[in-house]
Each structure stands twice: as structure tokens, then as C-alpha cells.
mmCIF file of C-alpha atoms in Angstrom:
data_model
loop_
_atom_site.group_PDB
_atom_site.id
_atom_site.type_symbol
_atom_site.label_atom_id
_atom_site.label_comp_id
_atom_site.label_asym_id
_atom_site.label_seq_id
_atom_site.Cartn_x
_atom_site.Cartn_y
_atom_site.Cartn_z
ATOM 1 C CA UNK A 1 0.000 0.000 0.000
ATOM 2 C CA UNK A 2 1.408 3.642 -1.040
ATOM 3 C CA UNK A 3 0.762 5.637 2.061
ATOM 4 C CA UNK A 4 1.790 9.408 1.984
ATOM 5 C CA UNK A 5 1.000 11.513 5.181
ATOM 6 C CA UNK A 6 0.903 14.991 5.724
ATOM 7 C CA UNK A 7 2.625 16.911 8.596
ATOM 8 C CA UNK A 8 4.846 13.596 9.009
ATOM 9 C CA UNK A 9 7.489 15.415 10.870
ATOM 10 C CA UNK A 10 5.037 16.443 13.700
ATOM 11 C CA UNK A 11 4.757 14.620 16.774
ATOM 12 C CA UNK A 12 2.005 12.141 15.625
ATOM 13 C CA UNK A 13 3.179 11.746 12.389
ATOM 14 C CA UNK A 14 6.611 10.066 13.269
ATOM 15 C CA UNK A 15 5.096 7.877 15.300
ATOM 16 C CA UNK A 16 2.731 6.981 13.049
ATOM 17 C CA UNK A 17 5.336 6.257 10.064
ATOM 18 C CA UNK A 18 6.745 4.105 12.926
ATOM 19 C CA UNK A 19 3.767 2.016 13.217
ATOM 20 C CA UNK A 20 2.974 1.769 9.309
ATOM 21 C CA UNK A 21 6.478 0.718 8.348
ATOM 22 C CA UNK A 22 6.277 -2.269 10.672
ATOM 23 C CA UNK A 23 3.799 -3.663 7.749
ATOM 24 C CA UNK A 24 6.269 -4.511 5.138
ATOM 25 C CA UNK A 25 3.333 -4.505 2.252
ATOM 26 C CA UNK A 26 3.508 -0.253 2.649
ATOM 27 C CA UNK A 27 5.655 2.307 1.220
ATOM 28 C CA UNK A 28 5.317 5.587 3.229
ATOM 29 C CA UNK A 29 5.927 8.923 1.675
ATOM 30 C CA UNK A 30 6.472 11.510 4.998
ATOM 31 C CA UNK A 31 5.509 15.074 3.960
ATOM 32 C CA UNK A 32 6.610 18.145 5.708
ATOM 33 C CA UNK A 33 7.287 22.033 5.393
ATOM 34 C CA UNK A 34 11.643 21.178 5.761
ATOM 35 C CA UNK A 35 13.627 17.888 6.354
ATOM 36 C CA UNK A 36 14.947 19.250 9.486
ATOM 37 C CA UNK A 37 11.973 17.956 11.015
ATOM 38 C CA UNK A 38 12.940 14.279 10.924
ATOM 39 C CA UNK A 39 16.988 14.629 11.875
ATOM 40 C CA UNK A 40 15.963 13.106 15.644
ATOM 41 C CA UNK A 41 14.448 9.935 14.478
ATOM 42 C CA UNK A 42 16.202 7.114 13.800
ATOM 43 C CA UNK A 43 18.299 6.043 10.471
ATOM 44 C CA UNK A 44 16.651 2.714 10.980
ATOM 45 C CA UNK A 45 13.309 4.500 10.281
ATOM 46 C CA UNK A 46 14.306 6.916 7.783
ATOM 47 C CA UNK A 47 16.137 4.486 5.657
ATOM 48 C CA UNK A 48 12.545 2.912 5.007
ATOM 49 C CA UNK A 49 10.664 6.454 4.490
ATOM 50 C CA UNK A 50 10.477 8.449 1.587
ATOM 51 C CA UNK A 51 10.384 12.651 3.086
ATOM 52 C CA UNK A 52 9.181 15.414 0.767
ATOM 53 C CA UNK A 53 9.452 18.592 1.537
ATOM 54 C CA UNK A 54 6.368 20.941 1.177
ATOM 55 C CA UNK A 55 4.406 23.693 2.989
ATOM 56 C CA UNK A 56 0.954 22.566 2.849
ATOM 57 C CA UNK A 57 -0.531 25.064 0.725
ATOM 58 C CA UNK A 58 -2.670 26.246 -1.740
ATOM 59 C CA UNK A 59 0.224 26.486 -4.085
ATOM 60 C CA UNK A 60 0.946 23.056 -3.364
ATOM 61 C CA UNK A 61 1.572 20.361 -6.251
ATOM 62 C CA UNK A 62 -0.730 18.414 -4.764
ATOM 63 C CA UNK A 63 -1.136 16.284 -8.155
ATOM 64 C CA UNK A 64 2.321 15.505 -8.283
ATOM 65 C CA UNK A 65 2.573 14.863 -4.485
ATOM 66 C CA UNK A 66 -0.535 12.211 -4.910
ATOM 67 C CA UNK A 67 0.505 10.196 -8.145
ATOM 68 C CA UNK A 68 0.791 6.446 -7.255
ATOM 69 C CA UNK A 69 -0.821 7.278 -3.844
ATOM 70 C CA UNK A 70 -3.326 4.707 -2.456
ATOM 71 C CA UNK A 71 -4.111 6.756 1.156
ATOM 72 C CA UNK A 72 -3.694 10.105 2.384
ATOM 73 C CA UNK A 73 -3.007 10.740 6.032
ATOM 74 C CA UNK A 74 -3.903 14.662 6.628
ATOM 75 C CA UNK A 75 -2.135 15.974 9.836
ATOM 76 C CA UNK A 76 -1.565 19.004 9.138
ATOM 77 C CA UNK A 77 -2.520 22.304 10.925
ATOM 78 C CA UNK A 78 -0.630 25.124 11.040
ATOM 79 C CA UNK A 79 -2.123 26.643 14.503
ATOM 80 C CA UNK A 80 -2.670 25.513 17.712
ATOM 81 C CA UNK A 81 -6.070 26.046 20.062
ATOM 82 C CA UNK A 82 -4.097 27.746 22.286
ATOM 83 C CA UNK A 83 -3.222 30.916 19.856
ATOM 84 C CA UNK A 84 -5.390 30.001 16.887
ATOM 85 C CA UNK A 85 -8.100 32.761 17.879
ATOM 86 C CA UNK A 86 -5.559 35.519 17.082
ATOM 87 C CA UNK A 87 -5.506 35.666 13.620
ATOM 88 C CA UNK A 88 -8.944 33.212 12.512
ATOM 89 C CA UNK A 89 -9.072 34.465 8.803
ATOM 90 C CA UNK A 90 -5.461 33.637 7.618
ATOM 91 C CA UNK A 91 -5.363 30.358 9.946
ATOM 92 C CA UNK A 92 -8.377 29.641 7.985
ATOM 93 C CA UNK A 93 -6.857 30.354 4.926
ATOM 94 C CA UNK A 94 -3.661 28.016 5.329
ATOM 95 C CA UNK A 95 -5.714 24.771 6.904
ATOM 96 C CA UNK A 96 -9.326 25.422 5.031
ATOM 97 C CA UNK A 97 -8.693 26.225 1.632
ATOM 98 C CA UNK A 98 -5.641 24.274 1.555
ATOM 99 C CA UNK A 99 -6.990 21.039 2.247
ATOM 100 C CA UNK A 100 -10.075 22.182 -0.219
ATOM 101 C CA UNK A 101 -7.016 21.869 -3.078
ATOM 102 C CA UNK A 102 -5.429 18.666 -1.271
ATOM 103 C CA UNK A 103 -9.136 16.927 -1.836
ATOM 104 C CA UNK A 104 -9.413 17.867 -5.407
ATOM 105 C CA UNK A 105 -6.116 16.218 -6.057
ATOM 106 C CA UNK A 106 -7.275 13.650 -4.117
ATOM 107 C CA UNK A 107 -10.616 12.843 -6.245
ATOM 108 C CA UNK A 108 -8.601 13.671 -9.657
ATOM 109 C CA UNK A 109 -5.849 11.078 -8.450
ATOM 110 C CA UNK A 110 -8.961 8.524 -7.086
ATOM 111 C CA UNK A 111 -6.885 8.322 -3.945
ATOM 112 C CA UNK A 112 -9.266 5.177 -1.810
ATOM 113 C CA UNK A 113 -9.319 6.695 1.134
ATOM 114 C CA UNK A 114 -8.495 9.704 3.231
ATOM 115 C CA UNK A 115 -7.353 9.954 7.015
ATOM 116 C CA UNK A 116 -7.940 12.866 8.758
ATOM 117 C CA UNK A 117 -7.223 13.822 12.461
ATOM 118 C CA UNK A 118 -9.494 16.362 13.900
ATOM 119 C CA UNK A 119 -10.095 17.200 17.519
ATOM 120 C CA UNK A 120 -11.531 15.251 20.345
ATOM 121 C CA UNK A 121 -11.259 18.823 22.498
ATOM 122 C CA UNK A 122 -11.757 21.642 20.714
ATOM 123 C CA UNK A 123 -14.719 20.686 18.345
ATOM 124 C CA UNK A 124 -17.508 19.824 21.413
ATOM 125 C CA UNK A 125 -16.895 23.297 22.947
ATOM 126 C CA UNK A 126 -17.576 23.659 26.472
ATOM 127 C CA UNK A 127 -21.202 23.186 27.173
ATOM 128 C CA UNK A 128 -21.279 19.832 26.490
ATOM 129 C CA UNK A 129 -22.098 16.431 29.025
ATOM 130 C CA UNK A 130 -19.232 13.852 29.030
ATOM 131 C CA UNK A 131 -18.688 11.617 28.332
ATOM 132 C CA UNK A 132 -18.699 13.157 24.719
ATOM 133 C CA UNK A 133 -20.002 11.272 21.834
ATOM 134 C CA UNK A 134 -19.561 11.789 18.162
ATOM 135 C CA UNK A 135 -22.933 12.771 17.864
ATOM 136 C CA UNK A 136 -22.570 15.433 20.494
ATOM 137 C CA UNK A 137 -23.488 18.843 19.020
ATOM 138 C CA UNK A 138 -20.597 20.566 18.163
ATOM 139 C CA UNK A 139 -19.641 24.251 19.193
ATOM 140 C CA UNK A 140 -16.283 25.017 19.273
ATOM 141 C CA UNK A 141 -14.816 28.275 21.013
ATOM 142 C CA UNK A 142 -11.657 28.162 18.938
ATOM 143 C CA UNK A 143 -10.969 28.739 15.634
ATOM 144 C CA UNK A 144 -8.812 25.589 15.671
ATOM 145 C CA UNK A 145 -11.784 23.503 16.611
ATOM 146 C CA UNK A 146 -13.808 25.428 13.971
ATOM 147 C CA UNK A 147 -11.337 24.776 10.997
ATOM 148 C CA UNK A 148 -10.810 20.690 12.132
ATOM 149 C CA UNK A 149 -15.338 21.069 12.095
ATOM 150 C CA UNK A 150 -14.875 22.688 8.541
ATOM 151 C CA UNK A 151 -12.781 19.848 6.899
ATOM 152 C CA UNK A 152 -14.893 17.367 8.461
ATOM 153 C CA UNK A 153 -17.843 18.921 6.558
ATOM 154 C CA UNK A 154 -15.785 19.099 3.339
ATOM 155 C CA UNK A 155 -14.952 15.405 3.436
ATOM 156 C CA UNK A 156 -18.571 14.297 4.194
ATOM 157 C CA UNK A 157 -19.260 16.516 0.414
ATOM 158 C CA UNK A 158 -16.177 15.535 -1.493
ATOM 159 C CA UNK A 159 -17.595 11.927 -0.255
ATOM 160 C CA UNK A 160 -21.156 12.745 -1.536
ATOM 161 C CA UNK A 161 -20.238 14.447 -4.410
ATOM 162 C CA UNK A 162 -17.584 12.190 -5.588
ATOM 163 C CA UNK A 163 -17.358 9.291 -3.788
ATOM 164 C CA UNK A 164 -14.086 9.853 -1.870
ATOM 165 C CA UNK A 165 -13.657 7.359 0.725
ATOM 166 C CA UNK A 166 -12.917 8.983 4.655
ATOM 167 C CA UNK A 167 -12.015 8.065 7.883
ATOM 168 C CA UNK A 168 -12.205 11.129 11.000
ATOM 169 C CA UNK A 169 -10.372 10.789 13.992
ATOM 170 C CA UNK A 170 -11.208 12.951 16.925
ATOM 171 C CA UNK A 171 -8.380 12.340 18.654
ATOM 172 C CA UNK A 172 -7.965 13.482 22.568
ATOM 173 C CA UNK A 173 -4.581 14.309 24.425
ATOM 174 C CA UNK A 174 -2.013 12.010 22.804
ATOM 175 C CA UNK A 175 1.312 12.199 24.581
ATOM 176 C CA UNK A 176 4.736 10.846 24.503
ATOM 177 C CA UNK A 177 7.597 10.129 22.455
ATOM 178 C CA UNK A 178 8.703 12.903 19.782
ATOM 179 C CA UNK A 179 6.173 15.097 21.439
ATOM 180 C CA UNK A 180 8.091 18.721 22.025
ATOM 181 C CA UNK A 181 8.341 19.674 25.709
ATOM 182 C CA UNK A 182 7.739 23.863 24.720
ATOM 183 C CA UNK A 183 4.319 24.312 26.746
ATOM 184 C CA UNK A 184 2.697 24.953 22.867
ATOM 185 C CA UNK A 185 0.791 21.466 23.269
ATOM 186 C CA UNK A 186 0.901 18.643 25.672
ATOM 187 C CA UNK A 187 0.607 19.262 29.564
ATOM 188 C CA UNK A 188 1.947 15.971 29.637
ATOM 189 C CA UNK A 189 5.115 15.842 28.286
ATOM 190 C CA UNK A 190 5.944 19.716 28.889
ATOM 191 C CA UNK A 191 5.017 18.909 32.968
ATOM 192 C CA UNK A 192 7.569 15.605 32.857
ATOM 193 C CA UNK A 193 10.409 17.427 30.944
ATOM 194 C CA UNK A 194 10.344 20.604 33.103
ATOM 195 C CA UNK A 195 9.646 18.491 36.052
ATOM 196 C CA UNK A 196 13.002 16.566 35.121
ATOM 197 C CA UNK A 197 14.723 19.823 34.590
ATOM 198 C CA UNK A 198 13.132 21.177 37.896
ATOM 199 C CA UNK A 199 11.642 23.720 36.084
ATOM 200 C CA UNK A 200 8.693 26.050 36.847
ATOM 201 C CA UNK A 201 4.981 24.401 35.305
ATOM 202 C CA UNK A 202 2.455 26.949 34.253
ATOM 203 C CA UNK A 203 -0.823 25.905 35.089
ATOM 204 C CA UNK A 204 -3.778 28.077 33.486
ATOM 205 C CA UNK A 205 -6.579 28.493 35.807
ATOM 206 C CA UNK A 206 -7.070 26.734 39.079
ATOM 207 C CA UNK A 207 -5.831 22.727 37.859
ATOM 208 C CA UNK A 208 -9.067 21.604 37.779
ATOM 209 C CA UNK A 209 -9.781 21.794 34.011
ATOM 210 C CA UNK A 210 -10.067 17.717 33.118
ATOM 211 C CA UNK A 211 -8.271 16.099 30.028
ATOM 212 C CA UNK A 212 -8.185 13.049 28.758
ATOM 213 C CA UNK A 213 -4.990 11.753 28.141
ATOM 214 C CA UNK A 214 -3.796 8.861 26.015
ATOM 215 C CA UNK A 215 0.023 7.544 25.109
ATOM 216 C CA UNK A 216 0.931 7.984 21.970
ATOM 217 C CA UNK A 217 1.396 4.519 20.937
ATOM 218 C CA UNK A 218 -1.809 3.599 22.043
ATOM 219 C CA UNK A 219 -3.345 6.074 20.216
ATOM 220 C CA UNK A 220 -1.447 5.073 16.846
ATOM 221 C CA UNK A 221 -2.722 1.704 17.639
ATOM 222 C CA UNK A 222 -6.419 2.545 17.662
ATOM 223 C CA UNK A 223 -5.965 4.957 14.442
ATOM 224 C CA UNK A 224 -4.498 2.490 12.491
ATOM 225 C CA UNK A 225 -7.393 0.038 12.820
ATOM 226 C CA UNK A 226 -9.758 2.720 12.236
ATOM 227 C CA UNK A 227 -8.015 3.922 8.981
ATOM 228 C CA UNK A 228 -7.806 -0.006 7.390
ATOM 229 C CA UNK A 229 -11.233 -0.641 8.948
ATOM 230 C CA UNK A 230 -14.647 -1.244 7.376
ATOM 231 C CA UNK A 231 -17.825 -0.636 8.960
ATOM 232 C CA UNK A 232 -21.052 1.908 8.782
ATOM 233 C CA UNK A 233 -19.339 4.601 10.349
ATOM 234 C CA UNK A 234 -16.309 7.419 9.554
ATOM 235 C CA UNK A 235 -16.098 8.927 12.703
ATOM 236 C CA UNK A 236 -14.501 7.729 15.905
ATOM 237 C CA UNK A 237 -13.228 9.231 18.968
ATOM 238 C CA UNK A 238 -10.389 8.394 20.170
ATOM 239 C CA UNK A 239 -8.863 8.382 24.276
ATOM 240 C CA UNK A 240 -8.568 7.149 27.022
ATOM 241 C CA UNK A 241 -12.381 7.270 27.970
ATOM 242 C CA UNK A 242 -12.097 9.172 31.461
ATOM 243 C CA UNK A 243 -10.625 12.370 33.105
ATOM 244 C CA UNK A 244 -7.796 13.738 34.650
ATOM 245 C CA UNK A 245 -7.594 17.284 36.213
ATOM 246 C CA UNK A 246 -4.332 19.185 35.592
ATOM 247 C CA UNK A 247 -4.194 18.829 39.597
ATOM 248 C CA UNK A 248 -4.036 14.959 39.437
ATOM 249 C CA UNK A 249 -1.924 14.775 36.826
ATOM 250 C CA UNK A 250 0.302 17.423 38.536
ATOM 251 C CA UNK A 251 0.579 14.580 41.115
ATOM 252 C CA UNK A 252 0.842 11.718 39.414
ATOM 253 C CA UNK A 253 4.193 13.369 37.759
ATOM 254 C CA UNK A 254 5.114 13.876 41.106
ATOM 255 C CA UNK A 255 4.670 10.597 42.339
ATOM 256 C CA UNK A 256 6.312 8.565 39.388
ATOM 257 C CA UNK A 257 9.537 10.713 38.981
ATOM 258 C CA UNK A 258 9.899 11.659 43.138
ATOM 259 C CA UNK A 259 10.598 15.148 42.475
ATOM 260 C CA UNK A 260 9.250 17.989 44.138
ATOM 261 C CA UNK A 261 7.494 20.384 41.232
ATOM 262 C CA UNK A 262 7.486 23.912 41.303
ATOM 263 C CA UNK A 263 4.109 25.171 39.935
ATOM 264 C CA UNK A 264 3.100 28.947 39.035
ATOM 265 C CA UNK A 265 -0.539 29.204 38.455
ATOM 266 C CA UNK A 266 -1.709 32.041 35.490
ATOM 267 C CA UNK A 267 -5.059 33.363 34.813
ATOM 268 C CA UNK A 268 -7.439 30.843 32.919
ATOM 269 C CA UNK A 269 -7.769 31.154 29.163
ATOM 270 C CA UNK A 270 -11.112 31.814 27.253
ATOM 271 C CA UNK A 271 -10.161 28.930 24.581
ATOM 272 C CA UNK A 272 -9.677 26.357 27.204
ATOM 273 C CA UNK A 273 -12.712 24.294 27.599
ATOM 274 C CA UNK A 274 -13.422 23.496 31.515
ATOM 275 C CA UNK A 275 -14.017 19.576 31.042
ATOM 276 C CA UNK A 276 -13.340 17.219 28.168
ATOM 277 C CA UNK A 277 -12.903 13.517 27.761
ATOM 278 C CA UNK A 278 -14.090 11.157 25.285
ATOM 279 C CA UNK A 279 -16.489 8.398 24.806
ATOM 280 C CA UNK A 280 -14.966 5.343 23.102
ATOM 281 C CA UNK A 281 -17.317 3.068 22.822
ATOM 282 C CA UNK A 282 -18.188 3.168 19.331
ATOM 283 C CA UNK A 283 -14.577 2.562 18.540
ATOM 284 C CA UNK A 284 -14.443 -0.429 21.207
ATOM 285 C CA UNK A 285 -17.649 -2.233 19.680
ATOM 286 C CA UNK A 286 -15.956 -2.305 16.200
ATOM 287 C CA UNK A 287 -12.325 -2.754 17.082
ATOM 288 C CA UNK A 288 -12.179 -3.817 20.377
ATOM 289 C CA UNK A 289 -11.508 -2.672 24.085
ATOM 290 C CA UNK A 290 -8.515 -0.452 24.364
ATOM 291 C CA UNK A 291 -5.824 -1.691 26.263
ATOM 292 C CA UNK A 292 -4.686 1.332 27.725
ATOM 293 C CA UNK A 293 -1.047 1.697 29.748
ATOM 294 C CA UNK A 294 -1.915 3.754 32.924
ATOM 295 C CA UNK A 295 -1.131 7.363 32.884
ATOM 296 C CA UNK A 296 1.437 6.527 35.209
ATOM 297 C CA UNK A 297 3.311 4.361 32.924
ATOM 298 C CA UNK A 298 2.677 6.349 30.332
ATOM 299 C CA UNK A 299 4.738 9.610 32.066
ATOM 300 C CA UNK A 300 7.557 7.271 33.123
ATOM 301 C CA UNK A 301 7.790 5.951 29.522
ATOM 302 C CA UNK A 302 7.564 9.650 28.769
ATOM 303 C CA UNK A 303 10.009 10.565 30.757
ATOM 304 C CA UNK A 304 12.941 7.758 29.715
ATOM 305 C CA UNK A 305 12.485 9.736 26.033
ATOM 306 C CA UNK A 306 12.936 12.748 27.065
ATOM 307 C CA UNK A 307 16.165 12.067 29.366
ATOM 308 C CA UNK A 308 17.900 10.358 26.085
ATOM 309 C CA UNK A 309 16.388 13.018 23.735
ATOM 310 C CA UNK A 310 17.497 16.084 25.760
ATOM 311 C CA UNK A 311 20.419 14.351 27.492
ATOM 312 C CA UNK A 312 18.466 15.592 31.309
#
């Protein structure tokens, strides 16, 4: 299977070329905005990748990028939910319309199917009863969660219009390896590296906003089944299926690396939704139960990556 994916050199994206080389039958094409993005993963796993470089826009060659391409992996967005409500119309711009331009080349290169990972967060919004299922309205007080919405709504018409095949994954907190510690995204891996640095941790509001957190791999795991899966639906969330407040996790970090943490607490943010975690169980009835490692193992995992990667 030729397998190209988008935004390959981001966190999720090397660990998903990690998990899709492991089947011998694919050929993976890794697509990012510079090459630079790949120099800390191993030769063992580059050797086996193809890595274009590209910006993700709509100048794009997306035709050329597509030719001999069976499935597209789209992980690309160039804003996080954090900052995206500072400039909406040109963040709309370069994920929107792009990917309007990436589907065209898709249907005029009858790509089968097309992978996209949206947001189990930011497209419920905040007045919403969780567990959250993927019928849950949808309200999103970002424009991050408003542009992952938007493609979701273009795939469903590319679909009906010309029969391109989709899979959507609203995908929660992933954590863990290749994840970078810079506070941007992931409490969990930016708590455990400045924790192991003995660092101050910013905590927005009071640490009792709930997340739901799930380790990378396991995440990859699920995502993979739902991309080569058939069944009635396109749509899955994907976590761990429960909370965690910033509070407990702040613990649990202290607990499994027995370090004291120095925390500073800032003024709560308007994007940041107050509670958030997923229901799985659509994805569990088709696939399976998820066999999740325990936050705790998760963070220590977490934390042996980061110790090699930044030499702590």
C-alpha cells in the first residue's frame, strides 16, 4: 500500500510512520514544510521512508505529491487552540482552503481513502455532558476547533459528491515520544520534561480543568485500525475514555519521577474548555476494548524519552 501523510514530521506523524512501516506490504511517503523535522528519528526508520518537503498550501503540487498514492493521512494544521483565535481568517486560509485543493487532487488522483485527524477537544466546545459522543453537538470556542469542524464537513461533500472514501479521527490528548516539551501542546510531556529539569509548570486556571490523556502509541494503535477498517461509520473518537484534572496529573508526575514540582498558576484562558474527555465506545464495539497503559506508565515511559532526547 502507497501511504503518503501529511505533517509527518510532527509529533504524531513520526510515530505513526513508525507504526505503518512495521507492515512490510507499505511504502510511506512523509511530507513536511523542511527535512529538518525528521533529523531526531532514527536512520533505521528513515532508511525505510520516503520525506518530501512541502508547505501545505494552496500552491501546493498536490497532483504531483498524490501520483501512485493509495491513502492520504492529513495531519496538518498550522495553529494551535491555544493561539489560533488571534488571527482566525489567515489560519483559515492556510488549513481550510488548503486542504479544499489537497481533496481535489485527491478525487482527480482517485486516492481510496483519506485519514484525517481532527479534535476530540476543541470541536464539542464547552457546554457539552461527558462523556462526549460523536454525535454530540458541536460548538467550538476556537478557531482551531472550527477549521478541524470545517474539513470534516468538506470530506462528508467531497464523499457525496464524488465518492471519496474517509475516515475522522477525533483524537484526545495524545502524549509521549517525539512530542516537544515547549508548553505549545501537551501538559503531559511539557510537565515531565520541566519536572526533570526542575523547572517552573504553568498551570492556566485553578488545575481543575479535566483532560483526557492517552500515550501515543496507544493512540497510533487505535488509528491504524480505524483507517484499514470497514464498517457503517467514519467517525470515531479516540482516548482514554475518562478524566484527569491538571491537579491529578500534577501529582501523578510527582509521584512517578519523586521530584518535588514547582508550579506557578496564570489566569485561565477563554479557549480552554473546563471539562473534556471522550467516549470510546463506538470505537471499542468495532475494534475492540482499548488496552490502555496507565497514565502513570505512560509519564515514566515519557520521561525515559525525554532524558535520552534532551540528554536531562
Amino acid at each position: 500500500m502507497n501511504i503518503i501523510l501529511f505533517g509527518a514530521g510532527g509529533f504524531i506523524g513520526k510515530n505513526l510512520a513508525v507504526k505503518l512501516i512495521k507492515d512490510l506490504k507499505n511504502n510511506i511517503t512523509a511530507v513536511d514544510k523542511s527535512k529538518y523535522f525528521f533529523e531526531d528519528m532514527d536512520e533505521s526508520v528513515l532508511e525505510k521512508i520516503e520525506i518530501k518537503e512541502d508547505a501545505f498550501a494552496e500552491t501546493s503540487d498536490f497532483d504531483n505529491l498524490l501520483q501512485g498514492q493509495d491513502i492520504v493521512y492529513h495531519l496538518i494544521s498550522s495553529t494551535v487552540p491555544g493561539t489560533s483565535n488571534q488571527s482566525v481568517a489567515e489560519e483559515l486560509k492556510a488549513n481550510v482552503i488548503a486542504t479544499v485543493y489537497l481533496l481535489e487532487a485527491c478525487v482527480r488522483r482517485k486516492i481510496k481513502r483519506v485519514v484525517f485527524f481532527s479534535s476530540g477537544g476543541t470541536v464539542y466546545g464547552k457546554n457539552i455532558h461527558c462523556p462526549i459522543k460523536e454525535e454530540s453537538q458541536t460548538y467550538p470556542i476556537c478557531s482551531y476547533g472550527l477549521q478541524k469542524i470545517s474539513i470534516e464537513k468538506l470530506l462528508y461533500m467531497y464523499q457525496y459528491m464524488y465518492g471519496l472514501d474517509y475516515r475522522i479521527i477525533r483524537l484526545s490528548n495524545p502524549y509521549g515520544p517525539y512530542q516537544r516539551p515547549n508548553g505549545i501542546l501537551g501538559a503531559v510531556t511539557t510537565f515531565t520534561y520541566r519536572a526533570l529539569k526542575k523547572e517552573k509548570i504553568i498551570v492556566y486556571g485553578d488545575g481543575l480543568v479535566v483532560r483526557d490523556f492517552i500515550y501515543i502509541s496507544d493512540a497510533i494503535e487505535a488509528v491504524v485500525k480505524v483507517a484499514e477498517g470497514e464498517n457503517e461509520y467514519s467517525l470515531f473518537n479516540i482516548g482514554c475514555g475518562y478524566g484527569t484534572s491538571i491537579k491529578q496529573l500534577l501529582e501523578t508526575i510527582h509521584l512517578v519521577l519523586d521530584v518535588e514540582l514547582k508550579v506557578g498558576y496564570e489566569p485561565s484562558r477563554k479557549v480552554d474548555v473546563p471539562i473534556n474527555y471522550l467516549d470510546i465506545s463506538r470505537y471499542e464495539r468495532y475494534y475492540g476494548k482499548l488496552n490502555l497503559i496507565s497514565l502513570s506508565e505512560g509519564i515514566y515511559k515519557t520521561s525515559l524519552f525525554l532524558k535520552k532526547q534532551y540528554n536531562l
